[in-house]
JSON list of C-alpha atoms in Angstrom, two decimals:
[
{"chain": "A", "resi": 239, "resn": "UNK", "atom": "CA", "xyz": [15.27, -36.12, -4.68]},
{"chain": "A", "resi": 240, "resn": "UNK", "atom": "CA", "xyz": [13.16, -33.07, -5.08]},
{"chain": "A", "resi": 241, "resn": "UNK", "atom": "CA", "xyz": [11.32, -32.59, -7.88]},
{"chain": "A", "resi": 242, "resn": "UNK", "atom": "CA", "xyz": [9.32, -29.48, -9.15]},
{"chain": "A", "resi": 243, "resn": "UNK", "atom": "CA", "xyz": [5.52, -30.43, -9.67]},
{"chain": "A", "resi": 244, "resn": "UNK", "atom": "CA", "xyz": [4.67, -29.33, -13.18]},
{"chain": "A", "resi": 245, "resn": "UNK", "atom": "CA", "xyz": [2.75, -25.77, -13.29]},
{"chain": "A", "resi": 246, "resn": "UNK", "atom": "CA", "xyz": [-1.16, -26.67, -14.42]},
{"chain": "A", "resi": 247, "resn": "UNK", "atom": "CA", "xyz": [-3.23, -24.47, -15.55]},
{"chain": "A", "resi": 248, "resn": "UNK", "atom": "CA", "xyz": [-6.55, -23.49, -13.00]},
{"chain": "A", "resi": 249, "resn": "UNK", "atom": "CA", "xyz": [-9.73, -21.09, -12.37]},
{"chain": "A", "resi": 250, "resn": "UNK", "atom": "CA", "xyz": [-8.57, -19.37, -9.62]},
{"chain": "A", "resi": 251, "resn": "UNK", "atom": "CA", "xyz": [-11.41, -16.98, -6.67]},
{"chain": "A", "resi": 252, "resn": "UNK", "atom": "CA", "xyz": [-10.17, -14.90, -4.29]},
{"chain": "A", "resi": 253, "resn": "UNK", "atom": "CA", "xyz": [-12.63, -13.28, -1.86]},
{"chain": "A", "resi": 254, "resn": "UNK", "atom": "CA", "xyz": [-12.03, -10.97, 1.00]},
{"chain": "A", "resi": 255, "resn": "UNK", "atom": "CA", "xyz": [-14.84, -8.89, 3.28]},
{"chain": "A", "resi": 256, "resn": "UNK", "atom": "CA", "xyz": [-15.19, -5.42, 2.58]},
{"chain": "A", "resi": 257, "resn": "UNK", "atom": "CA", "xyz": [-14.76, -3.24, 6.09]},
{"chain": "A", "resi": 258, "resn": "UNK", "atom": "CA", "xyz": [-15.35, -0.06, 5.43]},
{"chain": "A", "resi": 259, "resn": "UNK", "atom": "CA", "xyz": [-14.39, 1.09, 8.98]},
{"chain": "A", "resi": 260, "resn": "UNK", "atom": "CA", "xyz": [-17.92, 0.22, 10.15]},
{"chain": "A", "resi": 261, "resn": "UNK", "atom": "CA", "xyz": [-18.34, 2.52, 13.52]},
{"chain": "A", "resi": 262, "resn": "UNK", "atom": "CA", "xyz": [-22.09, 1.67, 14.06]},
{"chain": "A", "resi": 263, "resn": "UNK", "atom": "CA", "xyz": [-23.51, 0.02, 17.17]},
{"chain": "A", "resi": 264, "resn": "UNK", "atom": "CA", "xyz": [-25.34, -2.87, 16.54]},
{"chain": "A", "resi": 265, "resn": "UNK", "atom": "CA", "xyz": [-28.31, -3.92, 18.84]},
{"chain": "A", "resi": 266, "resn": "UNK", "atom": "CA", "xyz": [-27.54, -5.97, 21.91]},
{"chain": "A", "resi": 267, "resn": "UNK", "atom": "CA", "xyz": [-28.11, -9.28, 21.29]},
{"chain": "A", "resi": 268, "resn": "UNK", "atom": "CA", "xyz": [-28.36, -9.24, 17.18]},
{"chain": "A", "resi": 269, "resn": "UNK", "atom": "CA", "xyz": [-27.08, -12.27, 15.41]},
{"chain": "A", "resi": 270, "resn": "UNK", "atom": "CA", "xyz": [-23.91, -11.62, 13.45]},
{"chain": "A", "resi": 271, "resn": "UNK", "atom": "CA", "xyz": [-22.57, -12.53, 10.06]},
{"chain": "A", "resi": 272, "resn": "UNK", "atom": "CA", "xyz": [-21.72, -16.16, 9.53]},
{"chain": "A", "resi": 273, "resn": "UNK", "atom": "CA", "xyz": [-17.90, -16.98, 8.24]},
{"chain": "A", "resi": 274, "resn": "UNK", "atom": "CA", "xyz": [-16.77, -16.24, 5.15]},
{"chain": "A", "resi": 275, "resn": "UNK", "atom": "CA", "xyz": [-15.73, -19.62, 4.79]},
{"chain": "A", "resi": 276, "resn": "UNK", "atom": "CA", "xyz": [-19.91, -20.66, 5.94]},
{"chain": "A", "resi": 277, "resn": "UNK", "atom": "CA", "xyz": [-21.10, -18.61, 3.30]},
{"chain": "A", "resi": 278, "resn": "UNK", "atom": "CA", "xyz": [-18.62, -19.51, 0.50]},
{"chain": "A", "resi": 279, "resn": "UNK", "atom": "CA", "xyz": [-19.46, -23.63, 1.75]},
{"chain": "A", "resi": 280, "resn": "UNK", "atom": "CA", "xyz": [-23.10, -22.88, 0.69]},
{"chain": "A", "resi": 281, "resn": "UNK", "atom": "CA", "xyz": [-22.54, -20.71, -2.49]},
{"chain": "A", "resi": 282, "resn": "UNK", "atom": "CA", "xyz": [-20.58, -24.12, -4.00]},
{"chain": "A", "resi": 283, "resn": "UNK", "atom": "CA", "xyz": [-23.09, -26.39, -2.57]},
{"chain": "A", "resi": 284, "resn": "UNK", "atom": "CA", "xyz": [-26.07, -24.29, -4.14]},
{"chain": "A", "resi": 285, "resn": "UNK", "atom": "CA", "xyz": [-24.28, -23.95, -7.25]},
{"chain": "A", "resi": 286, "resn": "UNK", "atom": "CA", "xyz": [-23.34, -27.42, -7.59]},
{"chain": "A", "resi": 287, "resn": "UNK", "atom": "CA", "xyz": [-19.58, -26.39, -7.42]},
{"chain": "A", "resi": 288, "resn": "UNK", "atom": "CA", "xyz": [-18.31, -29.36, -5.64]},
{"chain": "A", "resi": 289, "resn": "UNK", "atom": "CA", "xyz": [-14.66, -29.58, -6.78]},
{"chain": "A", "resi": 290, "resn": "UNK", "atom": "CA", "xyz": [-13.61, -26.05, -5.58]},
{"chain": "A", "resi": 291, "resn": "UNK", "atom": "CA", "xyz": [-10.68, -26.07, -2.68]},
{"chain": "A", "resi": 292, "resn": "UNK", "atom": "CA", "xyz": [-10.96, -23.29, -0.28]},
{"chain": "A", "resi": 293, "resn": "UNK", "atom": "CA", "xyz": [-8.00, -22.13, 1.77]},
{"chain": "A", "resi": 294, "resn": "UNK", "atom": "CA", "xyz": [-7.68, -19.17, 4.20]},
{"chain": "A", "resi": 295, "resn": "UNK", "atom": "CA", "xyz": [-4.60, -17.12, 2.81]},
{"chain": "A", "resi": 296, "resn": "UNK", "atom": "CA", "xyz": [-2.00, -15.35, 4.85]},
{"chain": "A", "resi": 297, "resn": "UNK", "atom": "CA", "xyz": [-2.81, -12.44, 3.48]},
{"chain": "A", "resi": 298, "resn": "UNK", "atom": "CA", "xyz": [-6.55, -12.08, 4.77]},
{"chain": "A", "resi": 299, "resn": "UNK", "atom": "CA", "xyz": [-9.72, -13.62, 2.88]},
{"chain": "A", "resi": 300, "resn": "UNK", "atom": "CA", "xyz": [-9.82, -17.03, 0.90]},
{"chain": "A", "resi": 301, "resn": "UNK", "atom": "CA", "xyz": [-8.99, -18.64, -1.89]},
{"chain": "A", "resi": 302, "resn": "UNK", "atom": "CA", "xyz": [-10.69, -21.57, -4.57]},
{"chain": "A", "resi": 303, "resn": "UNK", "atom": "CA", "xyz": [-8.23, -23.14, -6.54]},
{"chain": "A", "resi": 304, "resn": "UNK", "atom": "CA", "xyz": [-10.23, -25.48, -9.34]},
{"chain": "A", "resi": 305, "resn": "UNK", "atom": "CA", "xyz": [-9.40, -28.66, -10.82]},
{"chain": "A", "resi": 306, "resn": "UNK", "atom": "CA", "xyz": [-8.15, -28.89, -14.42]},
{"chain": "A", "resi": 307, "resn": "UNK", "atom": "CA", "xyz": [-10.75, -29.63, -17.43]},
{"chain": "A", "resi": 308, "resn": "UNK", "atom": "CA", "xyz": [-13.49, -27.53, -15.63]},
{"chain": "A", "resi": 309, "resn": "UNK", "atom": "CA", "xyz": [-16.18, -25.98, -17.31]},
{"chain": "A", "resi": 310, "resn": "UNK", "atom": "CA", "xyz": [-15.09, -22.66, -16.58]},
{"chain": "A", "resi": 311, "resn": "UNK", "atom": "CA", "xyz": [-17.94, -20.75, -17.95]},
{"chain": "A", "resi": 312, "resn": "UNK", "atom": "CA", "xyz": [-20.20, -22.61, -16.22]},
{"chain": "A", "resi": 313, "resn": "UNK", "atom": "CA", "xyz": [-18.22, -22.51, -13.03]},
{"chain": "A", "resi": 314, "resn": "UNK", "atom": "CA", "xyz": [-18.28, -18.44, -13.38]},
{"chain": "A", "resi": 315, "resn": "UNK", "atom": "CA", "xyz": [-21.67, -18.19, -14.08]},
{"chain": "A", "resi": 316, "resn": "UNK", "atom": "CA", "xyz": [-23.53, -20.63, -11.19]},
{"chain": "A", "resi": 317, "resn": "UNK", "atom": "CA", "xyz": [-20.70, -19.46, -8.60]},
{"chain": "A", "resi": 318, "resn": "UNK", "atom": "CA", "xyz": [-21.62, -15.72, -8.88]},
{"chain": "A", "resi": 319, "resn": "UNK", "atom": "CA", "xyz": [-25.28, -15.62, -8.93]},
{"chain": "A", "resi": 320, "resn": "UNK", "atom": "CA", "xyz": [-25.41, -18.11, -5.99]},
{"chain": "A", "resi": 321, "resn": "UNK", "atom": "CA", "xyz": [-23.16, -16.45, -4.20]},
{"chain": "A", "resi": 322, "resn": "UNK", "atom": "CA", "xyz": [-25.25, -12.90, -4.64]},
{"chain": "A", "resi": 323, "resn": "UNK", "atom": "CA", "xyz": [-28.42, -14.98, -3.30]},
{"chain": "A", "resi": 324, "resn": "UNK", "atom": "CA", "xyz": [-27.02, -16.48, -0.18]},
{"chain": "A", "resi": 325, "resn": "UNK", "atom": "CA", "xyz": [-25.70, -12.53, 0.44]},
{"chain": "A", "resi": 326, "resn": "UNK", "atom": "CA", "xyz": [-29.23, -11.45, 0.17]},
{"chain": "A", "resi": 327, "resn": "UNK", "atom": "CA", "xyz": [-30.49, -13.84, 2.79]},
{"chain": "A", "resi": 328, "resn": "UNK", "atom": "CA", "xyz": [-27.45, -13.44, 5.23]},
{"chain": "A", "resi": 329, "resn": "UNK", "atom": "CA", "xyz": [-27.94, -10.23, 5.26]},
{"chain": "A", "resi": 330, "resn": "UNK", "atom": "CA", "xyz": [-31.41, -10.26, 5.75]},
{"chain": "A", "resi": 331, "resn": "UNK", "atom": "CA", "xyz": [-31.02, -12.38, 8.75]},
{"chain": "A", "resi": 332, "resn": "UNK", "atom": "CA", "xyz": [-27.60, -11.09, 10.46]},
{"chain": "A", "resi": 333, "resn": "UNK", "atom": "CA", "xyz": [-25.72, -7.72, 11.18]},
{"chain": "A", "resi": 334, "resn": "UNK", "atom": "CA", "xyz": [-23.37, -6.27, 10.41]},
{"chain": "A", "resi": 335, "resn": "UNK", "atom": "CA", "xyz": [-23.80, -6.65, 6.82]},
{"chain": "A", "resi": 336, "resn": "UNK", "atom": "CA", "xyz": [-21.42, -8.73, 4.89]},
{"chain": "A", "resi": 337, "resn": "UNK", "atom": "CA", "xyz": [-20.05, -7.49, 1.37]},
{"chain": "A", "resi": 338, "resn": "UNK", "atom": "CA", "xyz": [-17.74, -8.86, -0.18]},
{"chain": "A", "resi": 339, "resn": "UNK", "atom": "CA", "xyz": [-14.53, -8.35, -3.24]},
{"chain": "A", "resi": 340, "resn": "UNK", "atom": "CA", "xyz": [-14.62, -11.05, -5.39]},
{"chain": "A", "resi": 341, "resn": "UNK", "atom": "CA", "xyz": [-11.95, -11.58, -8.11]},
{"chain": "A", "resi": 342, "resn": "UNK", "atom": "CA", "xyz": [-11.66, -14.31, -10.70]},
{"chain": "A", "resi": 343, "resn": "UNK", "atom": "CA", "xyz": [-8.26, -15.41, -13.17]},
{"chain": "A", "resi": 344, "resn": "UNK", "atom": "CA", "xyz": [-7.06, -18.56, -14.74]},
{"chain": "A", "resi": 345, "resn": "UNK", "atom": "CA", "xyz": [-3.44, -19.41, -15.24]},
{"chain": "A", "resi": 346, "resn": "UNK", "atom": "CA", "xyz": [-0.69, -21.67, -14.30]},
{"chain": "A", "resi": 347, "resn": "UNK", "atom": "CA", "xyz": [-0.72, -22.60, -10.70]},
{"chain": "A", "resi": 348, "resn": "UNK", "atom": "CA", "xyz": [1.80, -25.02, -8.96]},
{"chain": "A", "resi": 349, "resn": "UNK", "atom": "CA", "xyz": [1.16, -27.31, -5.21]},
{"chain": "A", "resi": 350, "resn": "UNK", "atom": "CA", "xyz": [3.91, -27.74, -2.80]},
{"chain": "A", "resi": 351, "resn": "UNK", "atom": "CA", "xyz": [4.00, -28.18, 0.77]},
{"chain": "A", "resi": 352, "resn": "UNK", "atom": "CA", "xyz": [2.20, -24.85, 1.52]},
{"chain": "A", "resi": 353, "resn": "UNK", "atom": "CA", "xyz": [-0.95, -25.31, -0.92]},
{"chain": "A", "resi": 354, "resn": "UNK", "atom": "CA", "xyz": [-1.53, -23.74, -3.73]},
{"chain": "A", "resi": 355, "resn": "UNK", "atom": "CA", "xyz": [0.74, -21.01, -5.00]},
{"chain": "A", "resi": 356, "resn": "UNK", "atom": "CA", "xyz": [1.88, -19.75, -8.61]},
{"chain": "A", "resi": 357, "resn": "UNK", "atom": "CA", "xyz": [1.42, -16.45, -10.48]},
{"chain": "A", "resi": 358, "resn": "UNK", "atom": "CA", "xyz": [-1.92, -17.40, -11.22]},
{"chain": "A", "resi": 359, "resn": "UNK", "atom": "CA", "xyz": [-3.03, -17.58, -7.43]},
{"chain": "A", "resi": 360, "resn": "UNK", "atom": "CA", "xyz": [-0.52, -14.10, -6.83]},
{"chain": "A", "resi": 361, "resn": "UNK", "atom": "CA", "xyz": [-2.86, -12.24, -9.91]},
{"chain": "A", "resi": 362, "resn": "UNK", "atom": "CA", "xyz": [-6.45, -13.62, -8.00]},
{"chain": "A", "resi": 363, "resn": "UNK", "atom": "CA", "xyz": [-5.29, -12.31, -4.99]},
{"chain": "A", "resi": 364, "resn": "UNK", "atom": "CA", "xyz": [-3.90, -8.69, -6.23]},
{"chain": "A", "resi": 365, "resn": "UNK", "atom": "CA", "xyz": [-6.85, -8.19, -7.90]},
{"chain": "A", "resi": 366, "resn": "UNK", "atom": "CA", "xyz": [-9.62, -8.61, -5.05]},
{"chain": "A", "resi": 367, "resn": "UNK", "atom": "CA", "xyz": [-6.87, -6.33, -2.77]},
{"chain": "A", "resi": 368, "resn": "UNK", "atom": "CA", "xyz": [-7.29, -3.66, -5.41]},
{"chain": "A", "resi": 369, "resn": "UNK", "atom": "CA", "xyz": [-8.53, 0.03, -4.57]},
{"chain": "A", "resi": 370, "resn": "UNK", "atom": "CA", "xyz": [-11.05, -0.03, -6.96]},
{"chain": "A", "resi": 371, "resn": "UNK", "atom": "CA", "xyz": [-12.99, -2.32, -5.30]},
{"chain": "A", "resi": 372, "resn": "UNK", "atom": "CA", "xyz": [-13.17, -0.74, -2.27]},
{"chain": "A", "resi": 373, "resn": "UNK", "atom": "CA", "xyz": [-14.22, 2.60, -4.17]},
{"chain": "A", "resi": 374, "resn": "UNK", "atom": "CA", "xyz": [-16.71, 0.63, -6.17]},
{"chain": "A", "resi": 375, "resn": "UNK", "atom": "CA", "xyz": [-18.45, -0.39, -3.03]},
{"chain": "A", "resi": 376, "resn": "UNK", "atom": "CA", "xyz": [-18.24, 2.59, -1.21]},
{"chain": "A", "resi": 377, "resn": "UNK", "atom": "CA", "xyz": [-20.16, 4.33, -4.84]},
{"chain": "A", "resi": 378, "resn": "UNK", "atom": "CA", "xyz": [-22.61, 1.17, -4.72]},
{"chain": "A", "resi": 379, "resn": "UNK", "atom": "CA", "xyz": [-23.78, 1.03, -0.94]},
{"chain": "A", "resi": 380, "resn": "UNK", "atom": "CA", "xyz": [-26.51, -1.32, -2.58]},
{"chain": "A", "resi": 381, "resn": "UNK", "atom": "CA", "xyz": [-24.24, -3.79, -3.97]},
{"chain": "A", "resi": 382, "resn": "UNK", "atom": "CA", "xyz": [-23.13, -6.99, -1.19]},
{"chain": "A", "resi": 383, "resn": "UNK", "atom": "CA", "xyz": [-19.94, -7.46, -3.74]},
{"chain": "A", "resi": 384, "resn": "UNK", "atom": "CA", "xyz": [-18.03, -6.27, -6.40]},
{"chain": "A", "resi": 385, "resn": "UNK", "atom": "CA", "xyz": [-16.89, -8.48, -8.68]},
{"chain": "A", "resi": 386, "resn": "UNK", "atom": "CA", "xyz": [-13.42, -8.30, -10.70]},
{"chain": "A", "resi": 387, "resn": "UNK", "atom": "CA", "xyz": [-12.51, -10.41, -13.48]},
{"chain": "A", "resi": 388, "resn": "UNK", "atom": "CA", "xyz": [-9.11, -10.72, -15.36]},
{"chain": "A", "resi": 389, "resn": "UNK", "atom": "CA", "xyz": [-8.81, -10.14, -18.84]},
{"chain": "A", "resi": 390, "resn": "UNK", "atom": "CA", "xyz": [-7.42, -13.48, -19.53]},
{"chain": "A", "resi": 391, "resn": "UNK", "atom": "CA", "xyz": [-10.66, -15.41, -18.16]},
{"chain": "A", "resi": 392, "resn": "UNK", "atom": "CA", "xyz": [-12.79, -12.43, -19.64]},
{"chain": "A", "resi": 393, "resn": "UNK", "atom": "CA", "xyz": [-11.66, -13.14, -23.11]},
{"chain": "A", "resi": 394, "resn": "UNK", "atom": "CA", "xyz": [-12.27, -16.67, -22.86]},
{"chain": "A", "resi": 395, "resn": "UNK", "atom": "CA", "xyz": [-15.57, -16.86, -21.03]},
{"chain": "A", "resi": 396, "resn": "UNK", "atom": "CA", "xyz": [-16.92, -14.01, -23.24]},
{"chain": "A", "resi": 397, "resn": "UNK", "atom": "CA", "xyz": [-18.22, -16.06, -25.62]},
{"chain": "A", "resi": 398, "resn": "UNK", "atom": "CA", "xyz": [-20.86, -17.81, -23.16]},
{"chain": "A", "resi": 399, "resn": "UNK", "atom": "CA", "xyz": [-21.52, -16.11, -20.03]},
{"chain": "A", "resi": 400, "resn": "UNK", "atom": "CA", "xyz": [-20.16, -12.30, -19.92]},
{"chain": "A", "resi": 401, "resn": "UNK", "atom": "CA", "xyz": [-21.80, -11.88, -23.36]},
{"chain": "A", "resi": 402, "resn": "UNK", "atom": "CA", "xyz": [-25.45, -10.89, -23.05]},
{"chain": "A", "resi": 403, "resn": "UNK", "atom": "CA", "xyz": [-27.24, -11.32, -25.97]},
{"chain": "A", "resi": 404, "resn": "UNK", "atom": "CA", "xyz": [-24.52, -13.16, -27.72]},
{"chain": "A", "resi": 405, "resn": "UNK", "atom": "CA", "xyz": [-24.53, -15.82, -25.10]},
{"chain": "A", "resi": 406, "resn": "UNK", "atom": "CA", "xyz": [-24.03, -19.39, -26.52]},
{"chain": "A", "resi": 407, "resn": "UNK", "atom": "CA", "xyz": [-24.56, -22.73, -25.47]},
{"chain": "A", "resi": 408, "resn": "UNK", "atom": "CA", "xyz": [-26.32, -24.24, -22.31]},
{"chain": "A", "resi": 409, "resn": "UNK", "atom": "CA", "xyz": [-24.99, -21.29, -19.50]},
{"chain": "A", "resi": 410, "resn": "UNK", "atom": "CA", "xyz": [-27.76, -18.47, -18.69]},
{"chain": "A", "resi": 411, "resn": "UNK", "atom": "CA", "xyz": [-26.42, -14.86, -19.18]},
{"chain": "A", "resi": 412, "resn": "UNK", "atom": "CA", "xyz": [-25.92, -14.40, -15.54]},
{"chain": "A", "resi": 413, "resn": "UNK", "atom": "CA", "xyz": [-23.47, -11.63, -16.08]},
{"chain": "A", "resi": 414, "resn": "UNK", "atom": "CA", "xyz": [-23.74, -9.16, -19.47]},
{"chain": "A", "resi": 415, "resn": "UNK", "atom": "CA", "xyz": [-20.61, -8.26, -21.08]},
{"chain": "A", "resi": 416, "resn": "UNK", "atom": "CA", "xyz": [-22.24, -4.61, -21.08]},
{"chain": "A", "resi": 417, "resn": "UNK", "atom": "CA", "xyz": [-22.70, -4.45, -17.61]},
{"chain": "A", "resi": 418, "resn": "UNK", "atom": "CA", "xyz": [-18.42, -4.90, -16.75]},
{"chain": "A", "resi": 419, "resn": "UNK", "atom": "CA", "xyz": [-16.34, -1.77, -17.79]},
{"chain": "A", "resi": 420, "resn": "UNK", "atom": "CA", "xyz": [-12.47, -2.04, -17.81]},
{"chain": "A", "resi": 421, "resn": "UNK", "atom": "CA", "xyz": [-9.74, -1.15, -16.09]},
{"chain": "A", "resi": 422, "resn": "UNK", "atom": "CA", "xyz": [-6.64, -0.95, -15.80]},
{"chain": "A", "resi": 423, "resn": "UNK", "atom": "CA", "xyz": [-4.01, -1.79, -12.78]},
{"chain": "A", "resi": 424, "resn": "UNK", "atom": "CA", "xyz": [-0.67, -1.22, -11.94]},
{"chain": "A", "resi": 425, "resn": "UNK", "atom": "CA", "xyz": [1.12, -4.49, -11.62]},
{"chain": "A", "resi": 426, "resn": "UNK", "atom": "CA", "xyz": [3.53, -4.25, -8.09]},
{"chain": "A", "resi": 427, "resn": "UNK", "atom": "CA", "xyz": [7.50, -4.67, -8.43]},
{"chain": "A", "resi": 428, "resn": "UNK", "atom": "CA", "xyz": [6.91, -4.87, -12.63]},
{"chain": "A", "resi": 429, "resn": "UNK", "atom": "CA", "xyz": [6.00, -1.12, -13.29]},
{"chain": "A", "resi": 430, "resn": "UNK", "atom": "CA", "xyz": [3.40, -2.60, -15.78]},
{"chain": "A", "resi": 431, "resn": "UNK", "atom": "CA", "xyz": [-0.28, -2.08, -16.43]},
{"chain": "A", "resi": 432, "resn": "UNK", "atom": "CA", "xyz": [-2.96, -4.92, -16.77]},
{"chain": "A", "resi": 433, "resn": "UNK", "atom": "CA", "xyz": [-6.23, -4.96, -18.31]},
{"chain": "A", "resi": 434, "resn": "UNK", "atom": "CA", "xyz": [-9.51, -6.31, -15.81]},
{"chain": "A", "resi": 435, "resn": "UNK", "atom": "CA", "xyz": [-12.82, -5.80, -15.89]},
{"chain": "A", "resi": 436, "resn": "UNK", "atom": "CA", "xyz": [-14.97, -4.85, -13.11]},
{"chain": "A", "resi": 437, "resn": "UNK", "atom": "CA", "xyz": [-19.00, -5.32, -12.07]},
{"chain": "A", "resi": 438, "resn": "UNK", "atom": "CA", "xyz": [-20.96, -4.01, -8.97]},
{"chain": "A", "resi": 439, "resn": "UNK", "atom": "CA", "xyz": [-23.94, -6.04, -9.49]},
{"chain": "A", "resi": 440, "resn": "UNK", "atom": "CA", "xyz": [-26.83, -4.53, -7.53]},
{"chain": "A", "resi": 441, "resn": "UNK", "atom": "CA", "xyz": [-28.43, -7.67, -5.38]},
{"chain": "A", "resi": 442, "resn": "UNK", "atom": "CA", "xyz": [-30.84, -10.00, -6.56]},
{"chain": "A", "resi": 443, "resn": "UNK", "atom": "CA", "xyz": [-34.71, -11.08, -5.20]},
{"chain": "A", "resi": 444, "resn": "UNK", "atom": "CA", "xyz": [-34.41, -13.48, -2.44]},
{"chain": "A", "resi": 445, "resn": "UNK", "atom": "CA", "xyz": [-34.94, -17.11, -2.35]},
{"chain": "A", "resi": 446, "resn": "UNK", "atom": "CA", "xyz": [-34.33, -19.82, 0.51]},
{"chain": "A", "resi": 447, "resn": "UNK", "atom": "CA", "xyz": [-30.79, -21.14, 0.99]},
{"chain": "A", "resi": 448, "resn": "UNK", "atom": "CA", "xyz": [-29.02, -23.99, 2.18]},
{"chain": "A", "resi": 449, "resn": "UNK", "atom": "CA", "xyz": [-28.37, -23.82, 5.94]},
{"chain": "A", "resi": 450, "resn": "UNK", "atom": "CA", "xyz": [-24.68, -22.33, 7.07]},
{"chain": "A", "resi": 451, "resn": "UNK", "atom": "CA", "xyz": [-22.25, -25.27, 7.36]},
{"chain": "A", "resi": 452, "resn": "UNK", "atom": "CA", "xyz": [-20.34, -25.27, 10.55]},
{"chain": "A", "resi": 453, "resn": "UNK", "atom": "CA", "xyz": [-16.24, -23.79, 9.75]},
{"chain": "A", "resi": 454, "resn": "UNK", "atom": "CA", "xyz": [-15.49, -27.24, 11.21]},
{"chain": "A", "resi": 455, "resn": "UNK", "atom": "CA", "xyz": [-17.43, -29.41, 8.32]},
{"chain": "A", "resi": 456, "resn": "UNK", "atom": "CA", "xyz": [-15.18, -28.48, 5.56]},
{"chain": "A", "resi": 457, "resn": "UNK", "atom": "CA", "xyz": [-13.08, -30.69, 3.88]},
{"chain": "A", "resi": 458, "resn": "UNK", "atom": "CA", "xyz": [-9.35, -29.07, 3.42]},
{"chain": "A", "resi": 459, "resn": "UNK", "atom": "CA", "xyz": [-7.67, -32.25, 3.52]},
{"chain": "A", "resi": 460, "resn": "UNK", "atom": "CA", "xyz": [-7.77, -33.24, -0.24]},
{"chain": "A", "resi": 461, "resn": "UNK", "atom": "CA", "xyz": [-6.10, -29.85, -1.38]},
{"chain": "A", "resi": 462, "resn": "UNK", "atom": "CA", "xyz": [-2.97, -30.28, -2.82]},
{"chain": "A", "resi": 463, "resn": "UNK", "atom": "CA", "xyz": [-4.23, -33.87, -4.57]},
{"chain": "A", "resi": 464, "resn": "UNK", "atom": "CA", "xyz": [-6.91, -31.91, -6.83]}
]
């Protein structure tokens, strides 16, 4: 008998490369971008993000589906400042440069046979194909992403690490709630509107990074048991 797995609520990343029709040449012989899956391996693994899932969508890009009981603010905060450093450095070292739409949301996900799925994982993945973000990186040719946040995980990460000066607890205020503006999307096949909020960050200083992992060193086998 069939039974349908119970809908648990997750932090949900969705990241796709930005290609803004790129028509330059690049010198014979120059060493080119690593994965997106290489680079997202050593984001986690510099950020101590161990528990994050990462599956190449149908769609184009990748997606993190976290476990439950997370500390989400945390999570937020160590993923997206690593994940500007080991830019930096990649693109310091490689061509053509890599920048990338990053979009973050928390809601109820399900696992079946397929992976991950739900409306949570539908709502990551519509927000890092949005327009805006392309637009926002073609206005900010210094930025390597742009990063797009849902006003559900907003809200509830405010309090710590999107808050600036009224940052609380242990988390350091990686990203300033003054530095996001919103926004606000049409939602496909409902005619509705939703609330996000969206931040080009201009790239950090530099720092040494953990070597690229090889595509064929990460662990998809443990999933759908997460």
């Amino acid at each position: 008998m069939n039974e349908t797995m119970p809908g648990i609520r997750r932090l949900c990343i969705a990241v796709a490369a930005y290609d803004n029709g790129r028509e330059g040449q690049f010198p014979e012989g120059s060493p080119a971008s690593p994965p997106l899956g290489a680079v997202l391996d050593e984001t986690c693994a510099a950020a101590d993000v161990r528990c994050a899932h990462w599956a190449n969508r149908p769609t184009g890009g990748e997606l993190a589906v976290f476990p439950p009981g997370i500390d989400e603010g945390r999570v937020v905060s160590d993923f997206v400042r690593e994940l500007r450093r080991t830019l930096v450095r990649v693109n310091a070292e490689s061509a053509p440069r890599l920048r990338l739409r990053v979009a973050l949301h928390q809601g109820i996900t399900r696992v079946d046979e397929q992976g991950y799925g739900g409306r949570a994982v539908v709502k990551a993945c519509r927000l890092r194909d949005a327009d805006i973000l392309d637009r926002e990186l073609a206005e900010h040719p210094e930025s390597d992403l742009v990063l797009i946040v849902s006003s559900e995980l907003f809200d509830d990460v405010a309090g710590d690490t999107v808050a600036g000066d009224d940052v609380s607890g242990d988390h350091p205020p990686d990203l300033c709630r003054a530095d996001f503006r919103p926004v606000t999307l049409d939602v496909p096949e409902s005619g509705q509107r939703a609330l996000a909020w969206v931040l080009a960050p201009a790239p950090p200083p530099t720092r040494p990074a953990l070597a690229w992992r090889r595509p064929a060193e990460r662990d998809t086998s443990s999933r759908a048991g997460a």
